[in-house]
GROMACS .gro file of C-alpha atoms in nm:
model
   93
    1MET     CA    1   0.000   0.000   0.000
    2ASP     CA    2   0.284   0.241   0.077
    3LYS     CA    3   0.435   0.180  -0.266
    4HIS     CA    4   0.099   0.261  -0.420
    5LYS     CA    5   0.082   0.585  -0.219
    6THR     CA    6   0.408   0.706  -0.368
    7THR     CA    7   0.351   0.594  -0.727
    8CYS     CA    8  -0.018   0.659  -0.795
    9SER     CA    9  -0.152   1.009  -0.845
   10PHE     CA   10  -0.508   0.891  -0.775
   11TYR     CA   11  -0.431   0.826  -0.407
   12GLN     CA   12  -0.595   1.110  -0.214
   13ASP     CA   13  -0.695   1.154   0.149
   14GLY     CA   14  -0.584   0.802   0.237
   15VAL     CA   15  -0.830   0.642  -0.006
   16ALA     CA   16  -0.747   0.503  -0.348
   17ALA     CA   17  -1.000   0.470  -0.625
   18HIS     CA   18  -0.975   0.221  -0.909
   19CYS     CA   19  -0.688   0.386  -1.090
   20ASP     CA   20  -0.483   0.337  -1.405
   21CYS     CA   21  -0.205   0.152  -1.224
   22GLY     CA   22  -0.442  -0.139  -1.157
   23TRP     CA   23  -0.424  -0.129  -0.779
   24ASN     CA   24  -0.760  -0.190  -0.614
   25PRO     CA   25  -0.789  -0.183  -0.234
   26ASP     CA   26  -1.122  -0.369  -0.249
   27PHE     CA   27  -1.002  -0.657  -0.471
   28ARG     CA   28  -1.205  -0.974  -0.441
   29PRO     CA   29  -1.159  -1.269  -0.675
   30LEU     CA   30  -1.440  -1.325  -0.926
   31ASN     CA   31  -1.481  -1.685  -0.814
   32PRO     CA   32  -1.337  -1.700  -0.463
   33THR     CA   33  -1.347  -2.079  -0.431
   34LEU     CA   34  -1.046  -2.302  -0.494
   35ARG     CA   35  -1.145  -2.665  -0.533
   36VAL     CA   36  -0.863  -2.905  -0.451
   37ARG     CA   37  -0.818  -3.278  -0.399
   38LEU     CA   38  -0.583  -3.427  -0.143
   39ALA     CA   39  -0.373  -3.722  -0.258
   40ASP     CA   40  -0.074  -3.924  -0.152
   41GLN     CA   41   0.226  -3.912  -0.387
   42TYR     CA   42   0.509  -4.144  -0.301
   43GLY     CA   43   0.420  -4.127   0.068
   44ARG     CA   44   0.392  -3.747   0.076
   45PRO     CA   45   0.068  -3.547   0.082
   46ALA     CA   46  -0.014  -3.349  -0.231
   47ILE     CA   47  -0.282  -3.089  -0.302
   48HIS     CA   48  -0.412  -3.123  -0.659
   49PRO     CA   49  -0.605  -2.834  -0.817
   50VAL     CA   50  -0.952  -2.928  -0.946
   51ASN     CA   51  -1.114  -2.607  -1.076
   52GLN     CA   52  -0.962  -2.347  -1.307
   53GLN     CA   53  -0.885  -2.095  -1.032
   54ALA     CA   54  -0.683  -2.354  -0.840
   55LYS     CA   55  -0.502  -2.456  -1.161
   56TRP     CA   56  -0.412  -2.093  -1.230
   57LEU     CA   57  -0.277  -2.055  -0.878
   58ALA     CA   58  -0.058  -2.363  -0.926
   59GLU     CA   59   0.058  -2.226  -1.262
   60ILE     CA   60   0.149  -1.894  -1.101
   61ALA     CA   61   0.345  -2.086  -0.837
   62GLY     CA   62   0.521  -2.280  -1.113
   63THR     CA   63   0.398  -2.617  -0.986
   64LYS     CA   64   0.152  -2.888  -1.083
   65THR     CA   65   0.026  -2.923  -0.727
   66LEU     CA   66  -0.031  -2.661  -0.460
   67THR     CA   67   0.179  -2.631  -0.149
   68PRO     CA   68   0.021  -2.575   0.192
   69HIS     CA   69   0.188  -2.232   0.191
   70ALA     CA   70   0.022  -2.138  -0.140
   71VAL     CA   71  -0.317  -2.245  -0.001
   72LYS     CA   72  -0.257  -2.036   0.312
   73LEU     CA   73  -0.170  -1.731   0.101
   74ALA     CA   74  -0.476  -1.785  -0.118
   75ARG     CA   75  -0.695  -1.781   0.195
   76GLN     CA   76  -0.532  -1.455   0.301
   77MET     CA   77  -0.613  -1.313  -0.043
   78GLY     CA   78  -0.984  -1.389   0.010
   79PHE     CA   79  -1.019  -1.731  -0.151
   80THR     CA   80  -1.201  -2.014   0.022
   81VAL     CA   81  -1.069  -2.365  -0.019
   82GLU     CA   82  -1.303  -2.655  -0.083
   83TYR     CA   83  -1.164  -3.007  -0.051
   84VAL     CA   84  -1.314  -3.253  -0.299
   85GLN     CA   85  -1.307  -3.628  -0.252
   86PRO     CA   86  -1.209  -3.834  -0.555
   87ALA     CA   87  -1.502  -4.005  -0.723
   88LEU     CA   88  -1.548  -4.377  -0.670
   89PRO     CA   89  -1.534  -4.602  -0.975
   90GLU     CA   90  -1.884  -4.694  -1.095
   91ASP     CA   91  -1.840  -5.062  -1.003
   92LEU     CA   92  -1.779  -4.962  -0.638
   93ALA     CA   93  -2.053  -4.697  -0.608
   0.00000   0.00000   0.00000
């Protein structure tokens, strides 16, 4: 926020409007739900993205799966995390 104060001319009286620099103090994700699936990979837990928002977050992180730290940061950004169970095969359902 301090960096925005010094670089954006639209910052006045301690309040910033939606300005040309792209900074928005009221940012909320369009779809604030990350759907993920927990799995075990080689004895280690893994968080697999299920919906597009979760896949984009993994892509931004440069990974195929999400780390617990990335999920924590996403929550701080306003996302909610929904854990999805893998579907059972039809012969077991």
